[in-house]
Amino acid sequence: MNKNSEKISGWKRFMKSMTKAHELGTEEDIMLDHDYDGIKELDNVLPPWWLYGFYITIAISIYYIVQVFYNPEEYSQAKEFVAEVEQGKAEVEAYKLANPQLFDDANIVAYTDEENIAKGKELFTSKTCFACHLNDLGGSIGPNLTDNTWILGGDVVSLYNVISKGGRPGKGMIAWESTISREERIQLASYIISMQGSQPATPKAAEGDIIWPVADVVEAIEEAPSKE
């Protein structure tokens, strides 16, 4: 080993061993006899790091082939897919159980915060609900939404269902479930709930035979956990 080689750091020696690169000025030692219009070729070897990577991919490929085609009981893409699907379903069901408000329409709770009530009011106007119920919800073609007498129920779940599925056949109340989101339908129902017991300018006469005391509605809203 000459003095120059002794001065080379360990890292440089490692890189040299992994690349097998020749020093500049030694091209003559690896020059091939090929000569194409004055263009010559160097006999460089493949870098060891590349060869090692290539050998590793071959080993992995052989292992994969053996596992897939000769050991299907231990490794099967079909079984792995089924297991992943089952796990996903279980996680979805667990999330639904932990968050019934988001998925179970029977357990909807009315919003009580100002932001969601304001969004519900905006929806009431933008979706032209006022055309049948008026801006103050006193009722016109549609029934009064501020009294305590209801045709299909005055609780938030009943209102949500009417908004989603539509009213009575032939009465003009369309289903909004394909037009506005579930969250927006809850906001809209919450706004209507918030207006129960208000005093519209020209309230329409009570309709329906379902009596939903306004006091009970207010009390239920106050006792329910705030959904913000």
PDB file of C-alpha atoms in Angstrom:
ATOM      1  CA  MET A   1       0.000   0.000   0.000  1.00  0.00           C
ATOM      2  CA  ASN A   2       1.475   3.333  -1.052  1.00  0.00           C
ATOM      3  CA  LYS A   3       1.397   6.523   0.962  1.00  0.00           C
ATOM      4  CA  ASN A   4      -1.447   8.008  -1.113  1.00  0.00           C
ATOM      5  CA  SER A   5      -3.698   5.031  -0.436  1.00  0.00           C
ATOM      6  CA  GLU A   6      -3.019   5.318   3.280  1.00  0.00           C
ATOM      7  CA  LYS A   7      -4.373   8.883   3.226  1.00  0.00           C
ATOM      8  CA  ILE A   8      -7.709   7.793   1.702  1.00  0.00           C
ATOM      9  CA  SER A   9     -10.498   7.864   4.301  1.00  0.00           C
ATOM     10  CA  GLY A  10     -12.549   4.788   5.135  1.00  0.00           C
ATOM     11  CA  TRP A  11     -15.640   6.324   3.510  1.00  0.00           C
ATOM     12  CA  LYS A  12     -13.818   6.922   0.243  1.00  0.00           C
ATOM     13  CA  ARG A  13     -12.476   3.367   0.269  1.00  0.00           C
ATOM     14  CA  PHE A  14     -16.004   2.100   0.847  1.00  0.00           C
ATOM     15  CA  MET A  15     -17.405   4.168  -2.032  1.00  0.00           C
ATOM     16  CA  LYS A  16     -14.576   2.995  -4.263  1.00  0.00           C
ATOM     17  CA  SER A  17     -15.326  -0.640  -3.446  1.00  0.00           C
ATOM     18  CA  MET A  18     -19.061  -0.096  -4.137  1.00  0.00           C
ATOM     19  CA  THR A  19     -18.558   1.637  -7.470  1.00  0.00           C
ATOM     20  CA  LYS A  20     -15.345   0.042  -8.770  1.00  0.00           C
ATOM     21  CA  ALA A  21     -14.672   3.370 -10.405  1.00  0.00           C
ATOM     22  CA  HIS A  22     -11.301   3.806 -12.076  1.00  0.00           C
ATOM     23  CA  GLU A  23      -9.107   6.761 -11.354  1.00  0.00           C
ATOM     24  CA  LEU A  24      -9.003   9.499 -13.939  1.00  0.00           C
ATOM     25  CA  GLY A  25      -6.018   9.108 -16.220  1.00  0.00           C
ATOM     26  CA  THR A  26      -6.107   5.294 -16.170  1.00  0.00           C
ATOM     27  CA  GLU A  27      -8.458   4.912 -19.136  1.00  0.00           C
ATOM     28  CA  GLU A  28      -5.737   3.245 -21.173  1.00  0.00           C
ATOM     29  CA  ASP A  29      -5.779   0.265 -18.796  1.00  0.00           C
ATOM     30  CA  ILE A  30      -9.432  -0.547 -19.568  1.00  0.00           C
ATOM     31  CA  MET A  31      -9.617   0.633 -23.183  1.00  0.00           C
ATOM     32  CA  LEU A  32     -11.094  -1.938 -25.563  1.00  0.00           C
ATOM     33  CA  ASP A  33      -9.862  -2.512 -29.086  1.00  0.00           C
ATOM     34  CA  HIS A  34     -13.172  -1.346 -30.566  1.00  0.00           C
ATOM     35  CA  ASP A  35     -12.910   1.775 -32.638  1.00  0.00           C
ATOM     36  CA  TYR A  36     -15.945   3.295 -34.328  1.00  0.00           C
ATOM     37  CA  ASP A  37     -15.024   6.381 -36.315  1.00  0.00           C
ATOM     38  CA  GLY A  38     -12.538   7.350 -33.642  1.00  0.00           C
ATOM     39  CA  ILE A  39     -14.922   6.567 -30.780  1.00  0.00           C
ATOM     40  CA  LYS A  40     -13.512   4.019 -28.357  1.00  0.00           C
ATOM     41  CA  GLU A  41     -15.088   2.058 -25.494  1.00  0.00           C
ATOM     42  CA  LEU A  42     -14.019   1.554 -21.893  1.00  0.00           C
ATOM     43  CA  ASP A  43     -14.408  -1.845 -20.249  1.00  0.00           C
ATOM     44  CA  ASN A  44     -16.072  -0.622 -17.050  1.00  0.00           C
ATOM     45  CA  VAL A  45     -17.650  -3.203 -14.787  1.00  0.00           C
ATOM     46  CA  LEU A  46     -21.131  -2.890 -13.319  1.00  0.00           C
ATOM     47  CA  PRO A  47     -21.046  -1.136  -9.938  1.00  0.00           C
ATOM     48  CA  PRO A  48     -21.272  -3.653  -7.080  1.00  0.00           C
ATOM     49  CA  TRP A  49     -24.124  -1.666  -5.418  1.00  0.00           C
ATOM     50  CA  TRP A  50     -26.198  -2.150  -8.566  1.00  0.00           C
ATOM     51  CA  LEU A  51     -25.398  -5.844  -8.743  1.00  0.00           C
ATOM     52  CA  TYR A  52     -26.294  -6.351  -5.070  1.00  0.00           C
ATOM     53  CA  GLY A  53     -29.631  -4.632  -5.619  1.00  0.00           C
ATOM     54  CA  PHE A  54     -30.273  -6.801  -8.660  1.00  0.00           C
ATOM     55  CA  TYR A  55     -29.473  -9.975  -6.709  1.00  0.00           C
ATOM     56  CA  ILE A  56     -31.766  -8.892  -3.886  1.00  0.00           C
ATOM     57  CA  THR A  57     -34.688  -8.343  -6.287  1.00  0.00           C
ATOM     58  CA  ILE A  58     -34.115 -11.811  -7.736  1.00  0.00           C
ATOM     59  CA  ALA A  59     -34.181 -13.327  -4.247  1.00  0.00           C
ATOM     60  CA  ILE A  60     -37.362 -11.460  -3.340  1.00  0.00           C
ATOM     61  CA  SER A  61     -38.994 -12.540  -6.601  1.00  0.00           C
ATOM     62  CA  ILE A  62     -38.193 -16.188  -5.944  1.00  0.00           C
ATOM     63  CA  TYR A  63     -39.571 -15.925  -2.395  1.00  0.00           C
ATOM     64  CA  TYR A  64     -42.723 -14.222  -3.683  1.00  0.00           C
ATOM     65  CA  ILE A  65     -43.312 -16.888  -6.362  1.00  0.00           C
ATOM     66  CA  VAL A  66     -42.884 -19.684  -3.808  1.00  0.00           C
ATOM     67  CA  GLN A  67     -45.297 -18.028  -1.366  1.00  0.00           C
ATOM     68  CA  VAL A  68     -47.965 -17.276  -3.955  1.00  0.00           C
ATOM     69  CA  PHE A  69     -47.947 -20.453  -6.013  1.00  0.00           C
ATOM     70  CA  TYR A  70     -46.598 -23.108  -3.663  1.00  0.00           C
ATOM     71  CA  ASN A  71     -47.779 -21.962  -0.252  1.00  0.00           C
ATOM     72  CA  PRO A  72     -51.324 -20.634  -0.781  1.00  0.00           C
ATOM     73  CA  GLU A  73     -52.441 -21.548   2.734  1.00  0.00           C
ATOM     74  CA  GLU A  74     -49.929 -19.169   4.259  1.00  0.00           C
ATOM     75  CA  TYR A  75     -50.141 -16.411   1.656  1.00  0.00           C
ATOM     76  CA  SER A  76     -53.109 -15.727  -0.591  1.00  0.00           C
ATOM     77  CA  GLN A  77     -54.018 -12.390  -2.121  1.00  0.00           C
ATOM     78  CA  ALA A  78     -57.674 -13.438  -2.220  1.00  0.00           C
ATOM     79  CA  LYS A  79     -57.662 -14.277   1.491  1.00  0.00           C
ATOM     80  CA  GLU A  80     -55.713 -11.142   2.299  1.00  0.00           C
ATOM     81  CA  PHE A  81     -58.292  -9.066   0.404  1.00  0.00           C
ATOM     82  CA  VAL A  82     -61.199 -10.696   2.236  1.00  0.00           C
ATOM     83  CA  ALA A  83     -59.473 -10.154   5.582  1.00  0.00           C
ATOM     84  CA  GLU A  84     -58.828  -6.483   4.789  1.00  0.00           C
ATOM     85  CA  VAL A  85     -62.453  -5.966   3.727  1.00  0.00           C
ATOM     86  CA  GLU A  86     -63.744  -7.592   6.916  1.00  0.00           C
ATOM     87  CA  GLN A  87     -61.420  -5.469   9.012  1.00  0.00           C
ATOM     88  CA  GLY A  88     -62.576  -2.347   7.195  1.00  0.00           C
ATOM     89  CA  LYS A  89     -66.242  -3.216   7.759  1.00  0.00           C
ATOM     90  CA  ALA A  90     -65.602  -3.826  11.437  1.00  0.00           C
ATOM     91  CA  GLU A  91     -63.870  -0.446  11.775  1.00  0.00           C
ATOM     92  CA  VAL A  92     -66.742   1.307   9.987  1.00  0.00           C
ATOM     93  CA  GLU A  93     -69.337  -0.333  12.267  1.00  0.00           C
ATOM     94  CA  ALA A  94     -67.298   0.583  15.341  1.00  0.00           C
ATOM     95  CA  TYR A  95     -67.144   4.195  14.165  1.00  0.00           C
ATOM     96  CA  LYS A  96     -70.897   4.226  13.546  1.00  0.00           C
ATOM     97  CA  LEU A  97     -71.567   2.899  17.036  1.00  0.00           C
ATOM     98  CA  ALA A  98     -69.285   5.527  18.529  1.00  0.00           C
ATOM     99  CA  ASN A  99     -70.886   8.325  16.470  1.00  0.00           C
ATOM    100  CA  PRO A 100     -74.600   7.487  16.088  1.00  0.00           C
ATOM    101  CA  GLN A 101     -75.470  11.136  15.436  1.00  0.00           C
ATOM    102  CA  LEU A 102     -73.549  11.042  12.159  1.00  0.00           C
ATOM    103  CA  PHE A 103     -75.269   7.963  10.729  1.00  0.00           C
ATOM    104  CA  ASP A 104     -78.408   7.032  12.648  1.00  0.00           C
ATOM    105  CA  ASP A 105     -81.296   9.201  11.496  1.00  0.00           C
ATOM    106  CA  ALA A 106     -83.388   8.027  14.449  1.00  0.00           C
ATOM    107  CA  ASN A 107     -80.952   9.640  16.890  1.00  0.00           C
ATOM    108  CA  ILE A 108     -80.584  13.047  15.303  1.00  0.00           C
ATOM    109  CA  VAL A 109     -80.189  15.905  17.756  1.00  0.00           C
ATOM    110  CA  ALA A 110     -81.096  19.432  16.749  1.00  0.00           C
ATOM    111  CA  TYR A 111     -78.355  22.018  16.513  1.00  0.00           C
ATOM    112  CA  THR A 112     -78.654  24.818  19.018  1.00  0.00           C
ATOM    113  CA  ASP A 113     -75.605  26.973  18.254  1.00  0.00           C
ATOM    114  CA  GLU A 114     -75.990  30.223  16.336  1.00  0.00           C
ATOM    115  CA  GLU A 115     -73.733  29.237  13.450  1.00  0.00           C
ATOM    116  CA  ASN A 116     -75.703  26.147  12.449  1.00  0.00           C
ATOM    117  CA  ILE A 117     -79.044  27.859  13.033  1.00  0.00           C
ATOM    118  CA  ALA A 118     -77.890  30.665  10.723  1.00  0.00           C
ATOM    119  CA  LYS A 119     -76.913  28.125   8.064  1.00  0.00           C
ATOM    120  CA  GLY A 120     -80.325  26.511   8.423  1.00  0.00           C
ATOM    121  CA  LYS A 121     -81.989  29.889   7.941  1.00  0.00           C
ATOM    122  CA  GLU A 122     -79.886  30.516   4.842  1.00  0.00           C
ATOM    123  CA  LEU A 123     -80.922  27.128   3.444  1.00  0.00           C
ATOM    124  CA  PHE A 124     -84.571  27.903   4.185  1.00  0.00           C
ATOM    125  CA  THR A 125     -84.264  30.983   1.993  1.00  0.00           C
ATOM    126  CA  SER A 126     -81.962  29.649  -0.737  1.00  0.00           C
ATOM    127  CA  LYS A 127     -83.990  26.467  -1.257  1.00  0.00           C
ATOM    128  CA  THR A 128     -87.198  28.538  -1.627  1.00  0.00           C
ATOM    129  CA  CYS A 129     -88.903  26.973   1.403  1.00  0.00           C
ATOM    130  CA  PHE A 130     -90.287  30.471   2.034  1.00  0.00           C
ATOM    131  CA  ALA A 131     -92.392  30.226  -1.145  1.00  0.00           C
ATOM    132  CA  CYS A 132     -94.765  27.827   0.620  1.00  0.00           C
ATOM    133  CA  HIS A 133     -94.084  28.623   4.289  1.00  0.00           C
ATOM    134  CA  LEU A 134     -93.209  32.364   4.124  1.00  0.00           C
ATOM    135  CA  ASN A 135     -90.078  33.986   5.510  1.00  0.00           C
ATOM    136  CA  ASP A 136     -91.421  33.985   9.078  1.00  0.00           C
ATOM    137  CA  LEU A 137     -92.610  30.360   8.694  1.00  0.00           C
ATOM    138  CA  GLY A 138     -96.240  31.413   9.232  1.00  0.00           C
ATOM    139  CA  GLY A 139     -97.442  29.321   6.312  1.00  0.00           C
ATOM    140  CA  SER A 140     -98.996  30.022   2.928  1.00  0.00           C
ATOM    141  CA  ILE A 141     -99.475  27.151   0.513  1.00  0.00           C
ATOM    142  CA  GLY A 142     -97.634  25.044   3.046  1.00  0.00           C
ATOM    143  CA  PRO A 143     -98.570  24.757   6.719  1.00  0.00           C
ATOM    144  CA  ASN A 144     -97.567  27.012   9.565  1.00  0.00           C
ATOM    145  CA  LEU A 145     -94.242  25.813  10.986  1.00  0.00           C
ATOM    146  CA  THR A 146     -94.363  27.864  14.185  1.00  0.00           C
ATOM    147  CA  ASP A 147     -97.398  26.415  15.966  1.00  0.00           C
ATOM    148  CA  ASN A 148     -97.658  23.181  17.899  1.00  0.00           C
ATOM    149  CA  THR A 149     -99.984  21.308  15.533  1.00  0.00           C
ATOM    150  CA  TRP A 150     -98.307  19.134  12.933  1.00  0.00           C
ATOM    151  CA  ILE A 151     -99.305  16.902  10.070  1.00  0.00           C
ATOM    152  CA  LEU A 152     -96.203  14.690  10.081  1.00  0.00           C
ATOM    153  CA  GLY A 153     -94.625  15.575  13.420  1.00  0.00           C
ATOM    154  CA  GLY A 154     -92.805  18.599  14.805  1.00  0.00           C
ATOM    155  CA  ASP A 155     -89.740  16.976  16.356  1.00  0.00           C
ATOM    156  CA  VAL A 156     -86.338  17.215  14.671  1.00  0.00           C
ATOM    157  CA  VAL A 157     -86.382  13.608  13.435  1.00  0.00           C
ATOM    158  CA  SER A 158     -89.812  14.033  11.820  1.00  0.00           C
ATOM    159  CA  LEU A 159     -88.794  17.323  10.233  1.00  0.00           C
ATOM    160  CA  TYR A 160     -85.557  15.791   8.956  1.00  0.00           C
ATOM    161  CA  ASN A 161     -87.498  12.893   7.401  1.00  0.00           C
ATOM    162  CA  VAL A 162     -89.982  15.212   5.698  1.00  0.00           C
ATOM    163  CA  ILE A 163     -87.161  17.360   4.321  1.00  0.00           C
ATOM    164  CA  SER A 164     -85.324  14.261   3.135  1.00  0.00           C
ATOM    165  CA  LYS A 165     -88.186  12.178   1.745  1.00  0.00           C
ATOM    166  CA  GLY A 166     -90.735  14.850   0.916  1.00  0.00           C
ATOM    167  CA  GLY A 167     -94.189  15.556   2.291  1.00  0.00           C
ATOM    168  CA  ARG A 168     -97.532  14.014   1.499  1.00  0.00           C
ATOM    169  CA  PRO A 169     -98.038  12.882  -2.115  1.00  0.00           C
ATOM    170  CA  GLY A 170     -99.555  15.576  -4.306  1.00  0.00           C
ATOM    171  CA  LYS A 171     -98.887  18.413  -1.881  1.00  0.00           C
ATOM    172  CA  GLY A 172     -95.785  19.770  -3.603  1.00  0.00           C
ATOM    173  CA  MET A 173     -93.217  19.134  -0.869  1.00  0.00           C
ATOM    174  CA  ILE A 174     -90.302  17.541  -2.725  1.00  0.00           C
ATOM    175  CA  ALA A 175     -87.585  15.263  -1.348  1.00  0.00           C
ATOM    176  CA  TRP A 176     -84.311  17.094  -0.758  1.00  0.00           C
ATOM    177  CA  GLU A 177     -82.072  14.150   0.130  1.00  0.00           C
ATOM    178  CA  SER A 178     -80.510  14.036  -3.345  1.00  0.00           C
ATOM    179  CA  THR A 179     -80.062  17.823  -3.484  1.00  0.00           C
ATOM    180  CA  ILE A 180     -78.654  18.888  -0.127  1.00  0.00           C
ATOM    181  CA  SER A 181     -76.375  17.002   2.220  1.00  0.00           C
ATOM    182  CA  ARG A 182     -77.395  15.205   5.392  1.00  0.00           C
ATOM    183  CA  GLU A 183     -75.687  17.871   7.475  1.00  0.00           C
ATOM    184  CA  GLU A 184     -77.597  20.633   5.675  1.00  0.00           C
ATOM    185  CA  ARG A 185     -80.893  18.821   6.219  1.00  0.00           C
ATOM    186  CA  ILE A 186     -80.188  18.667   9.951  1.00  0.00           C
ATOM    187  CA  GLN A 187     -79.331  22.371   9.944  1.00  0.00           C
ATOM    188  CA  LEU A 188     -82.568  23.173   8.118  1.00  0.00           C
ATOM    189  CA  ALA A 189     -84.646  21.077  10.534  1.00  0.00           C
ATOM    190  CA  SER A 190     -82.839  22.705  13.470  1.00  0.00           C
ATOM    191  CA  TYR A 191     -83.711  26.171  12.187  1.00  0.00           C
ATOM    192  CA  ILE A 192     -87.392  25.240  11.918  1.00  0.00           C
ATOM    193  CA  ILE A 193     -87.273  23.836  15.456  1.00  0.00           C
ATOM    194  CA  SER A 194     -85.727  27.106  16.663  1.00  0.00           C
ATOM    195  CA  MET A 195     -88.652  29.045  15.174  1.00  0.00           C
ATOM    196  CA  GLN A 196     -91.358  27.063  16.939  1.00  0.00           C
ATOM    197  CA  GLY A 197     -93.350  29.296  19.244  1.00  0.00           C
ATOM    198  CA  SER A 198     -92.441  32.480  17.359  1.00  0.00           C
ATOM    199  CA  GLN A 199     -95.096  34.946  16.268  1.00  0.00           C
ATOM    200  CA  PRO A 200     -95.421  35.229  12.446  1.00  0.00           C
ATOM    201  CA  ALA A 201     -97.213  38.236  10.990  1.00  0.00           C
ATOM    202  CA  THR A 202    -100.128  36.321   9.452  1.00  0.00           C
ATOM    203  CA  PRO A 203    -100.055  32.787  10.831  1.00  0.00           C
ATOM    204  CA  LYS A 204    -101.964  30.178   8.895  1.00  0.00           C
ATOM    205  CA  ALA A 205    -104.606  28.186  10.749  1.00  0.00           C
ATOM    206  CA  ALA A 206    -103.358  25.072  12.462  1.00  0.00           C
ATOM    207  CA  GLU A 207    -103.332  21.878  10.394  1.00  0.00           C
ATOM    208  CA  GLY A 208    -102.878  18.249  11.284  1.00  0.00           C
ATOM    209  CA  ASP A 209    -103.676  16.176  14.325  1.00  0.00           C
ATOM    210  CA  ILE A 210    -100.229  15.721  15.870  1.00  0.00           C
ATOM    211  CA  ILE A 211     -99.927  18.023  18.848  1.00  0.00           C
ATOM    212  CA  TRP A 212     -96.296  18.764  19.668  1.00  0.00           C
ATOM    213  CA  PRO A 213     -96.202  21.148  22.615  1.00  0.00           C
ATOM    214  CA  VAL A 214     -93.807  23.983  21.953  1.00  0.00           C
ATOM    215  CA  ALA A 215     -92.757  23.972  25.603  1.00  0.00           C
ATOM    216  CA  ASP A 216     -91.743  20.316  25.295  1.00  0.00           C
ATOM    217  CA  VAL A 217     -89.738  21.045  22.171  1.00  0.00           C
ATOM    218  CA  VAL A 218     -87.875  23.903  23.829  1.00  0.00           C
ATOM    219  CA  GLU A 219     -87.231  21.809  26.925  1.00  0.00           C
ATOM    220  CA  ALA A 220     -85.957  18.882  24.843  1.00  0.00           C
ATOM    221  CA  ILE A 221     -83.580  21.183  22.951  1.00  0.00           C
ATOM    222  CA  GLU A 222     -82.250  22.693  26.177  1.00  0.00           C
ATOM    223  CA  GLU A 223     -81.734  19.294  27.807  1.00  0.00           C
ATOM    224  CA  ALA A 224     -80.122  17.705  24.751  1.00  0.00           C
ATOM    225  CA  PRO A 225     -76.316  17.812  24.536  1.00  0.00           C
ATOM    226  CA  SER A 226     -75.182  20.754  22.418  1.00  0.00           C
ATOM    227  CA  LYS A 227     -74.207  19.592  18.930  1.00  0.00           C
ATOM    228  CA  GLU A 228     -71.595  22.034  17.762  1.00  0.00           C
TER     229      GLU A 228
END
